[in-house]
Short mmCIF file of C-alpha atoms in Angstrom, two decimals:
data_model
loop_
_atom_site.label_atom_id
_atom_site.label_comp_id
_atom_site.label_asym_id
_atom_site.label_seq_id
_atom_site.Cartn_x
_atom_site.Cartn_y
_atom_site.Cartn_z
CA MET A 1 -13.48 2.70 32.67
CA ARG A 2 -13.62 0.19 29.84
CA THR A 3 -10.70 -0.42 27.48
CA ILE A 4 -11.22 -0.58 23.73
CA LEU A 5 -8.28 -2.30 22.02
CA VAL A 6 -7.78 -1.47 18.35
CA VAL A 7 -5.45 -4.01 16.71
CA GLY A 8 -3.62 -2.25 13.87
CA GLY A 9 -3.27 1.39 12.88
CA GLY A 10 -3.95 1.14 9.15
CA TYR A 11 -6.95 2.66 7.37
CA ALA A 12 -9.67 0.91 9.36
CA GLY A 13 -7.82 1.04 12.68
CA PHE A 14 -6.79 4.68 12.36
CA TYR A 15 -10.29 5.86 11.45
CA THR A 16 -11.87 3.72 14.17
CA ALA A 17 -9.67 5.29 16.87
CA TRP A 18 -9.94 8.79 15.36
CA LYS A 19 -13.75 8.71 15.37
CA LEU A 20 -13.91 7.06 18.80
CA GLU A 21 -11.96 9.99 20.23
CA LYS A 22 -14.60 12.36 18.89
CA LYS A 23 -17.66 10.33 19.91
CA LEU A 24 -16.79 8.93 23.32
CA ARG A 25 -17.84 10.91 26.36
CA ARG A 26 -15.25 11.87 28.95
CA ASP A 27 -14.33 8.80 31.04
CA GLU A 28 -16.70 6.57 29.03
CA ALA A 29 -13.88 4.37 27.71
CA ARG A 30 -10.20 4.54 26.89
CA VAL A 31 -8.82 3.62 23.48
CA VAL A 32 -5.57 1.70 22.93
CA VAL A 33 -4.05 1.27 19.45
CA VAL A 34 -1.27 -1.26 18.85
CA ASP A 35 0.79 -0.96 15.67
CA PRO A 36 4.50 -1.44 14.91
CA ARG A 37 4.62 1.69 12.72
CA PRO A 38 4.13 5.22 14.06
CA TYR A 39 2.09 6.18 11.01
CA MET A 40 -0.79 5.15 8.79
CA THR A 41 0.30 4.67 5.18
CA TYR A 42 -2.00 6.31 2.64
CA GLN A 43 -1.40 3.57 0.08
CA PRO A 44 -3.02 5.26 -2.97
CA PHE A 45 -0.14 7.74 -2.88
CA LEU A 46 2.59 5.06 -3.01
CA PRO A 47 2.72 4.99 -6.85
CA GLU A 48 3.29 8.75 -6.79
CA VAL A 49 5.93 8.35 -4.09
CA VAL A 50 7.63 5.90 -6.48
CA ALA A 51 7.54 8.56 -9.21
CA GLY A 52 8.58 11.42 -6.94
CA SER A 53 5.25 13.25 -7.36
CA VAL A 54 4.48 12.97 -3.63
CA GLU A 55 6.99 13.26 -0.79
CA ALA A 56 7.31 10.02 1.16
CA ARG A 57 6.46 11.69 4.48
CA HIS A 58 3.25 13.08 3.00
CA ALA A 59 1.96 9.58 2.27
CA ALA A 60 2.39 8.73 5.95
CA VAL A 61 -0.11 10.11 8.47
CA SER A 62 1.33 10.34 11.99
CA ILE A 63 -0.74 8.35 14.46
CA ARG A 64 0.38 10.31 17.51
CA ARG A 65 -0.21 13.67 15.85
CA HIS A 66 -3.88 12.91 15.23
CA LEU A 67 -4.80 10.44 17.99
CA LYS A 68 -4.22 12.77 20.91
CA LYS A 69 -6.45 11.01 23.46
CA THR A 70 -5.50 7.46 22.49
CA LYS A 71 -2.82 5.34 24.13
CA ILE A 72 -0.41 4.27 21.38
CA ILE A 73 1.64 1.11 21.84
CA SER A 74 4.53 0.67 19.43
CA GLY A 75 4.46 -3.06 18.91
CA THR A 76 2.51 -5.98 17.49
CA VAL A 77 -0.39 -8.04 18.79
CA VAL A 78 0.82 -11.63 18.41
CA LYS A 79 -2.09 -13.45 20.07
CA VAL A 80 -5.69 -12.74 20.99
CA ASP A 81 -7.42 -14.80 23.71
CA HIS A 82 -10.91 -13.34 23.56
CA ALA A 83 -12.30 -15.96 25.91
CA HIS A 84 -10.25 -14.26 28.64
CA LYS A 85 -10.18 -10.85 26.93
CA THR A 86 -6.42 -10.58 26.83
CA ALA A 87 -4.05 -9.82 23.98
CA THR A 88 -0.36 -10.66 23.93
CA ILE A 89 1.72 -7.64 22.92
CA ARG A 90 5.22 -7.84 21.47
CA PRO A 91 6.57 -4.30 21.97
CA ALA A 92 9.30 -2.68 19.90
CA GLU A 93 11.56 -3.02 22.95
CA GLY A 94 11.30 -5.38 25.90
CA PRO A 95 9.57 -8.70 26.58
CA GLU A 96 6.06 -9.70 25.53
CA TYR A 97 3.23 -9.00 27.93
CA ALA A 98 -0.52 -9.53 28.26
CA LEU A 99 -2.93 -6.61 27.88
CA ALA A 100 -6.45 -6.90 29.25
CA TYR A 101 -9.30 -5.29 27.33
CA ASP A 102 -13.08 -5.07 27.42
CA ILE A 103 -13.80 -4.55 23.71
CA ILE A 104 -11.58 -5.47 20.77
CA ALA A 105 -11.62 -4.09 17.23
CA VAL A 106 -9.52 -6.29 14.94
CA THR A 107 -8.25 -4.14 12.07
CA ALA A 108 -4.88 -5.84 11.59
CA GLY A 109 -4.99 -5.46 7.80
CA ALA A 110 -3.49 -7.70 5.17
CA VAL A 111 0.14 -8.53 4.43
CA THR A 112 1.90 -8.96 1.11
CA ARG A 113 1.12 -12.36 -0.42
CA LYS A 114 4.31 -14.30 -1.07
CA LEU A 115 4.87 -17.27 -3.34
CA ASP A 116 7.72 -19.75 -3.13
CA ILE A 117 9.55 -18.66 -6.29
CA ALA A 118 13.33 -18.90 -6.49
CA GLY A 119 15.01 -15.53 -6.12
CA VAL A 120 11.94 -13.49 -5.18
CA ALA A 121 12.75 -13.25 -1.46
CA ASP A 122 16.32 -12.11 -2.26
CA GLN A 123 15.68 -9.83 -5.23
CA ALA A 124 12.18 -8.36 -5.16
CA ILE A 125 10.84 -5.29 -3.38
CA GLY A 126 7.20 -5.05 -2.32
CA MET A 127 5.05 -1.94 -2.69
CA LYS A 128 2.80 -1.89 0.36
CA HIS A 129 4.72 0.49 2.63
CA VAL A 130 6.36 3.90 2.28
CA GLU A 131 9.90 2.58 2.73
CA GLU A 132 9.37 0.15 -0.16
CA ALA A 133 8.14 2.91 -2.49
CA VAL A 134 11.16 5.05 -1.57
CA ALA A 135 13.52 2.13 -2.19
CA ILE A 136 12.02 1.52 -5.65
CA ARG A 137 12.41 5.18 -6.61
CA ASP A 138 15.98 5.43 -5.30
CA ARG A 139 16.98 2.20 -7.04
CA MET A 140 15.66 3.52 -10.35
CA LEU A 141 17.52 6.83 -9.97
CA THR A 142 20.75 5.15 -8.87
CA ASN A 143 20.57 2.71 -11.78
CA PHE A 144 20.40 5.60 -14.24
CA ASP A 145 23.57 7.07 -12.71
CA ARG A 146 25.34 3.70 -12.91
CA ALA A 147 24.15 2.93 -16.44
CA SER A 148 25.31 6.33 -17.72
CA THR A 149 28.92 5.36 -16.91
CA LEU A 150 28.78 2.06 -18.83
CA GLU A 151 29.14 1.24 -22.47
CA PRO A 152 26.12 -0.39 -24.14
CA GLY A 153 25.99 -4.04 -23.13
CA PRO A 154 24.37 -6.63 -20.84
CA GLN A 155 25.06 -4.82 -17.54
CA ARG A 156 23.69 -1.54 -18.85
CA ARG A 157 20.57 -3.29 -20.18
CA ARG A 158 20.10 -4.99 -16.81
CA LEU A 159 20.25 -1.69 -14.95
CA LEU A 160 17.63 -0.16 -17.24
CA THR A 161 15.26 -3.14 -17.06
CA VAL A 162 12.37 -3.03 -14.59
CA THR A 163 9.95 -5.87 -13.87
CA PHE A 164 6.63 -5.63 -12.03
CA VAL A 165 4.99 -8.91 -11.06
CA GLY A 166 1.24 -8.53 -10.58
CA GLY A 167 -1.29 -6.61 -12.67
CA GLY A 168 -3.71 -5.42 -10.01
CA PHE A 169 -4.28 -1.79 -9.10
CA SER A 170 -1.09 -1.22 -7.11
CA GLY A 171 1.04 -3.01 -9.70
CA VAL A 172 -0.36 -1.17 -12.72
CA GLU A 173 -0.30 2.22 -11.00
CA GLY A 174 3.26 1.75 -9.75
CA PHE A 175 4.34 0.45 -13.16
CA GLY A 176 2.78 3.38 -15.03
CA GLU A 177 4.20 5.99 -12.66
CA LEU A 178 7.72 4.52 -12.66
CA LEU A 179 7.64 4.28 -16.47
CA SER A 180 6.66 7.94 -16.57
CA LEU A 181 9.58 8.84 -14.28
CA ALA A 182 12.07 6.74 -16.27
CA THR A 183 10.97 8.27 -19.58
CA ALA A 184 11.45 11.77 -18.14
CA LEU A 185 14.82 10.77 -16.64
CA ALA A 186 16.14 9.52 -19.98
CA ARG A 187 16.02 13.10 -21.29
CA LYS A 188 18.38 14.18 -18.51
CA TYR A 189 21.02 11.63 -19.48
CA PRO A 190 22.55 12.32 -22.90
CA GLU A 191 24.61 9.13 -22.49
CA LEU A 192 21.42 7.02 -22.59
CA GLU A 193 18.67 6.48 -25.14
CA GLU A 194 15.00 6.20 -24.20
CA SER A 195 14.84 3.10 -26.38
CA GLU A 196 17.21 1.35 -23.94
CA LEU A 197 14.53 1.34 -21.23
CA SER A 198 12.85 -2.03 -20.82
CA PHE A 199 9.74 -2.20 -18.62
CA HIS A 200 7.97 -5.55 -18.09
CA LEU A 201 4.62 -6.18 -16.40
CA VAL A 202 3.94 -9.86 -15.67
CA GLU A 203 0.37 -11.02 -14.96
CA ALA A 204 -0.81 -14.62 -14.54
CA ARG A 205 -4.32 -13.87 -15.79
CA GLY A 206 -5.35 -12.89 -19.29
CA ARG A 207 -6.00 -9.27 -18.31
CA ILE A 208 -4.85 -6.54 -15.94
CA LEU A 209 -6.86 -4.30 -13.61
CA PRO A 210 -9.62 -6.78 -12.69
CA GLU A 211 -11.46 -3.92 -10.95
CA VAL A 212 -12.46 -2.46 -14.35
CA THR A 213 -14.32 -4.19 -17.19
CA ASP A 214 -12.66 -5.83 -20.18
CA LYS A 215 -12.53 -2.98 -22.70
CA PRO A 216 -11.04 -0.36 -20.32
CA GLY A 217 -8.51 -2.99 -19.22
CA GLU A 218 -7.55 -3.65 -22.84
CA TRP A 219 -7.18 0.11 -23.39
CA VAL A 220 -4.75 0.31 -20.48
CA VAL A 221 -2.63 -2.48 -22.01
CA ARG A 222 -2.55 -0.71 -25.38
CA SER A 223 -1.73 2.62 -23.71
CA LEU A 224 1.23 1.14 -21.81
CA GLU A 225 2.51 -0.72 -24.86
CA LYS A 226 2.46 2.50 -26.90
CA ARG A 227 4.80 3.94 -24.28
CA GLY A 228 7.24 1.07 -24.84
CA ALA A 229 6.16 -1.28 -22.07
CA HIS A 230 6.10 -5.08 -22.42
CA ILE A 231 2.90 -6.59 -20.99
CA HIS A 232 3.14 -10.35 -20.37
CA LEU A 233 -0.39 -11.71 -19.91
CA ASN A 234 -1.08 -15.36 -19.03
CA SER A 235 2.51 -15.48 -17.79
CA VAL A 236 3.84 -16.74 -14.49
CA LEU A 237 7.18 -15.83 -12.96
CA GLN A 238 9.08 -19.09 -12.50
CA SER A 239 12.41 -17.78 -11.24
CA ALA A 240 14.20 -14.52 -10.44
CA GLU A 241 17.51 -15.86 -9.14
CA ASN A 242 20.26 -13.24 -9.27
CA GLY A 243 17.88 -10.94 -11.16
CA HIS A 244 17.51 -13.36 -14.09
CA VAL A 245 13.77 -13.42 -14.83
CA VAL A 246 12.31 -16.63 -16.28
CA LEU A 247 8.64 -16.66 -17.34
CA SER A 248 6.36 -19.61 -17.96
CA THR A 249 6.11 -18.52 -21.62
CA GLY A 250 9.82 -19.28 -22.07
CA GLU A 251 10.91 -15.63 -22.12
CA GLU A 252 14.06 -14.78 -20.14
CA PHE A 253 15.81 -11.50 -19.39
CA ASP A 254 17.94 -9.84 -16.70
CA SER A 255 16.32 -7.20 -14.51
CA ASP A 256 18.00 -5.24 -11.72
CA LEU A 257 14.72 -3.94 -10.27
CA ILE A 258 11.92 -6.43 -9.56
CA VAL A 259 8.77 -5.18 -7.83
CA TRP A 260 6.37 -7.69 -6.26
CA THR A 261 2.71 -6.60 -6.36
CA VAL A 262 0.95 -9.97 -6.58
CA GLY A 263 -1.67 -9.17 -3.94
CA ASN A 264 -2.48 -9.54 -0.26
CA ALA A 265 -2.72 -12.34 2.25
CA VAL A 266 -4.55 -12.45 5.57
CA SER A 267 -2.64 -11.29 8.63
CA PRO A 268 -0.99 -14.25 10.41
CA LEU A 269 -2.53 -13.03 13.68
CA VAL A 270 -6.07 -13.43 12.36
CA ARG A 271 -5.37 -16.65 10.51
CA ASN A 272 -3.44 -18.52 13.21
CA HIS A 273 -3.26 -16.75 16.56
CA THR A 274 -6.75 -15.90 17.75
CA ASP A 275 -9.74 -17.78 19.11
CA LEU A 276 -12.10 -15.57 17.10
CA PRO A 277 -13.97 -17.31 14.23
CA VAL A 278 -12.42 -17.23 10.75
CA ASP A 279 -13.70 -18.42 7.37
CA ALA A 280 -12.17 -20.95 4.98
CA ARG A 281 -9.70 -18.35 3.69
CA GLY A 282 -8.52 -17.53 7.19
CA MET A 283 -10.29 -14.14 7.24
CA LEU A 284 -12.12 -12.91 10.30
CA SER A 285 -15.83 -13.78 10.12
CA VAL A 286 -17.68 -10.47 10.49
CA ARG A 287 -21.36 -9.59 10.14
CA ALA A 288 -22.74 -6.65 8.19
CA ASP A 289 -22.97 -4.65 11.45
CA LEU A 290 -19.18 -5.25 11.89
CA GLN A 291 -19.58 -7.53 14.90
CA VAL A 292 -17.49 -10.69 14.75
CA GLY A 293 -19.62 -13.77 14.12
CA THR A 294 -22.40 -14.89 11.80
CA ASP A 295 -25.98 -13.81 11.15
CA GLU A 296 -27.12 -16.49 13.60
CA ALA A 297 -24.79 -15.50 16.44
CA PHE A 298 -22.16 -12.90 17.21
CA VAL A 299 -19.18 -12.81 19.55
CA PRO A 300 -19.85 -10.25 22.29
CA ASP A 301 -17.41 -7.31 22.47
CA ALA A 302 -15.53 -8.36 19.32
CA TRP A 303 -15.58 -6.24 16.16
CA GLY A 304 -13.72 -6.30 12.86
CA ALA A 305 -13.13 -4.22 9.75
CA GLY A 306 -10.65 -3.71 6.93
CA ASP A 307 -8.70 -6.05 4.69
CA ASP A 308 -8.58 -9.02 7.08
CA ALA A 309 -12.36 -9.10 7.65
CA ALA A 310 -14.88 -11.03 5.54
CA ILE A 311 -17.81 -8.59 5.63
CA PRO A 312 -20.99 -9.19 3.59
CA ASP A 313 -21.39 -6.60 0.83
CA LEU A 314 -25.03 -5.54 1.07
CA ALA A 315 -24.66 -3.57 -2.16
CA LEU A 316 -23.74 -6.81 -3.97
CA PRO A 317 -25.69 -9.61 -2.21
CA GLY A 318 -23.85 -12.89 -2.02
CA SER A 319 -20.37 -11.35 -2.03
CA ALA A 320 -17.98 -9.85 0.50
CA THR A 321 -16.56 -6.33 0.46
CA VAL A 322 -13.33 -6.10 -1.49
CA PRO A 323 -10.15 -5.07 0.35
CA ASN A 324 -9.66 -1.47 -0.73
CA ALA A 325 -9.36 2.00 0.78
CA GLN A 326 -12.96 2.97 0.02
CA HIS A 327 -14.31 0.19 2.23
CA ALA A 328 -11.63 0.32 4.96
CA VAL A 329 -12.12 4.04 5.63
CA ARG A 330 -15.91 3.84 5.73
CA GLN A 331 -15.90 0.65 7.77
CA GLY A 332 -13.58 2.27 10.31
CA LYS A 333 -15.90 5.26 10.69
CA LEU A 334 -18.98 3.05 11.10
CA LEU A 335 -17.14 0.73 13.47
CA ALA A 336 -16.49 3.64 15.84
CA LYS A 337 -20.17 4.64 15.71
CA ASN A 338 -21.31 1.06 16.34
CA ILE A 339 -18.97 0.52 19.29
CA VAL A 340 -20.24 3.73 20.90
CA ALA A 341 -23.83 2.68 20.17
CA SER A 342 -23.27 -0.69 21.84
CA LEU A 343 -21.75 1.01 24.90
CA ARG A 344 -24.91 3.09 25.21
CA GLY A 345 -27.33 0.20 24.69
CA ARG A 346 -28.30 1.00 21.10
CA GLU A 347 -28.36 -1.31 18.09
CA PRO A 348 -25.42 -1.10 15.66
CA LYS A 349 -26.05 -0.14 12.04
CA GLN A 350 -25.21 -2.36 9.08
CA TYR A 351 -22.45 -1.43 6.68
CA LEU A 352 -23.71 -0.49 3.22
CA HIS A 353 -21.60 1.35 0.69
CA HIS A 354 -22.22 1.67 -3.02
CA SER A 355 -18.98 1.93 -4.98
CA LEU A 356 -17.95 5.40 -6.14
CA GLY A 357 -16.18 3.80 -9.08
CA VAL A 358 -12.49 3.06 -9.59
CA VAL A 359 -9.80 5.50 -10.66
CA ALA A 360 -6.15 4.78 -11.39
CA THR A 361 -3.11 6.81 -12.34
CA LEU A 362 -1.00 5.48 -15.23
CA GLY A 363 1.73 8.09 -15.05
CA LEU A 364 1.95 11.87 -15.18
CA GLY A 365 -1.10 13.20 -17.04
CA ARG A 366 -2.54 9.72 -17.69
CA GLY A 367 -5.28 7.83 -15.93
CA ILE A 368 -8.49 5.84 -16.17
CA PHE A 369 -11.80 6.09 -14.31
CA GLN A 370 -14.82 3.80 -14.45
CA TRP A 371 -18.16 3.99 -12.69
CA ARG A 372 -20.60 1.39 -13.96
CA GLY A 373 -20.77 1.99 -17.73
CA ILE A 374 -19.05 5.38 -17.63
CA VAL A 375 -15.38 5.31 -18.61
CA ILE A 376 -13.08 8.35 -18.66
CA LYS A 377 -9.51 8.03 -19.98
CA GLY A 378 -6.33 10.07 -20.19
CA PHE A 379 -5.78 13.51 -18.66
CA PRO A 380 -9.32 14.07 -17.28
CA ALA A 381 -9.14 10.75 -15.40
CA TRP A 382 -5.71 11.67 -14.05
CA VAL A 383 -7.10 14.98 -12.72
CA MET A 384 -9.99 13.07 -11.14
CA HIS A 385 -7.51 10.69 -9.50
CA ARG A 386 -5.56 13.51 -7.93
CA GLY A 387 -8.68 15.40 -6.92
CA TYR A 388 -10.25 12.40 -5.24
CA HIS A 389 -7.17 11.39 -3.27
CA VAL A 390 -6.22 14.85 -2.08
CA LEU A 391 -9.74 15.05 -0.63
CA ALA A 392 -9.55 11.53 0.80
CA VAL A 393 -6.17 11.72 2.55
CA PRO A 394 -6.78 12.34 6.28
CA SER A 395 -6.36 15.84 7.77
CA TRP A 396 -6.15 19.27 6.17
CA GLU A 397 -2.47 19.42 7.05
CA ARG A 398 -1.72 16.49 4.73
CA LYS A 399 -4.00 17.81 1.97
CA VAL A 400 -2.20 21.17 1.93
CA ARG A 401 1.27 19.60 1.97
CA VAL A 402 0.45 17.30 -0.97
CA LEU A 403 -1.12 20.14 -2.96
CA PHE A 404 1.99 22.29 -2.54
CA VAL A 405 4.26 19.45 -3.68
CA TRP A 406 2.13 19.00 -6.82
CA ILE A 407 2.20 22.74 -7.54
CA THR A 408 5.98 22.85 -7.07
CA ALA A 409 6.45 19.85 -9.37
CA ALA A 410 4.25 21.48 -12.01
CA LEU A 411 6.42 24.61 -11.92
CA PHE A 412 9.89 23.10 -11.58
CA GLY A 413 9.53 19.40 -12.47
CA ARG A 414 10.08 16.34 -10.31
CA ASP A 415 13.06 16.07 -8.00
CA ILE A 416 15.42 13.45 -9.43
CA VAL A 417 17.91 13.10 -6.56
CA SER A 418 18.47 9.58 -5.29
CA LEU A 419 18.88 9.20 -1.55
CA ALA A 420 19.73 5.50 -1.62
CA SER A 421 22.81 6.29 0.47
CA VAL A 422 20.60 6.93 3.52
CA GLN A 423 20.22 3.14 3.73
CA HIS A 424 23.82 3.12 4.93
CA PRO A 425 24.32 6.37 6.87
CA ARG A 426 27.62 5.26 8.48
CA ARG A 427 29.35 4.20 5.28
CA ALA A 428 31.09 7.54 4.63
CA PHE A 429 32.14 7.77 8.27
CA VAL A 430 33.52 4.22 8.37
CA THR A 431 35.31 4.38 5.01
CA GLY A 432 36.73 7.86 5.59
CA GLY A 433 35.13 9.15 2.41
CA GLU A 434 36.44 6.39 0.14
CA VAL A 435 33.82 5.10 -2.26
CA PRO A 436 33.48 1.29 -2.04
CA ALA A 437 33.37 -0.69 -5.27
CA LEU A 438 29.87 -1.56 -6.50
CA PRO A 439 28.96 -5.25 -6.60
CA GLU A 440 28.60 -7.01 -9.92
CA THR A 441 24.86 -7.36 -9.30
CA THR A 442 22.83 -5.10 -7.09
CA VAL A 443 21.32 -6.58 -3.95
CA PRO A 444 17.93 -5.15 -2.90
CA LEU A 445 18.42 -2.34 -0.39
CA GLU A 446 16.73 -4.17 2.44
CA HIS A 447 19.10 -7.14 2.02
CA ALA A 448 22.29 -5.15 1.46
CA PRO A 449 24.98 -5.53 4.13
CA SER A 450 25.34 -2.65 6.58
CA ALA A 451 28.38 -0.39 6.55
#
């Protein structure tokens, strides 16, 4: 029985394996998925996880719960030798080992793009995974508690200052949702004034949300500024050492919470550790039928999809598909069909998907939608955003859970309890209940020393 290796359990990988389970005949092939996380992150929900509108667990779809016939390996593929059809696996525990396969589907996904800017590695938090979204939310809630005990001054301003670096979809959505949460929180703290909140969005280009056209993008800027936000266009972050933000425009300010949403980079596996062909950007070279290779020749038994694959966009000739959920989900579904077709001696189909438009949340009750020349703003767009994503999240179980959380929040408001202490579960045990003194400046949760 042949082995189909799926590298990565993100959108494309999860849907590839899920559909393969349904389409493969008994004993036709076995499917193996390798991923270090036991879940697929539904990334469009991360901004709402940041704001507390969606429970963190509900933005994570369990791989084992839904892939019941697939062998799941908790680990990372660190090398692919397709010439010998072996992949080197680094498991969560134990030494590395080689795994033989017959067919490989590379859906490793992208990683957060990092730039060598002083202080970013020590101070910033990304927003690509559930744990990062939870950390951002808990930091914001904890900072309100800390600021409420201080007199007005530099430290209080620092705690109430938030900086997002990157004005793409994830950055703007996270920024708008966290601003919405902070504005609502201010009403719960009589010691604080809403005017003390300072939210900064830094973007190197002259506009935000490149996925929409100019006028809708300008409307989003105006909408955020009316809510008190500071939008820094044509600005580059030069330093963030010790939380002191320095911009290329000469502006400087202290910020306790810095969120890094600059964009994605190709997976190191695809770029550096495989003998499969890649393009000038280091992305996997993939044809429109999702086979690895070029129009002139393909690599037998090698397939690719998702954010790390350069796939021709047949709906926009001359360009490649953009790395977003719309494409990754549909590519994963087609990839499963094409692999099964190839096993049965049939020709694979080409990937063609016309965009359904773009929709973004900008905070509770606010959003924007654009499809070609049609633009919808405000509350209707926000409803469309929620409607689309509750339908798109995999499995009815997740859809129902998310719907109930939204209904509960509508009736009783968002939960505003910070669980930052779970980052150090042994602290109370070790200290015997004594509360340790807080540091002068807050270290990001993932870099904080353990108890």
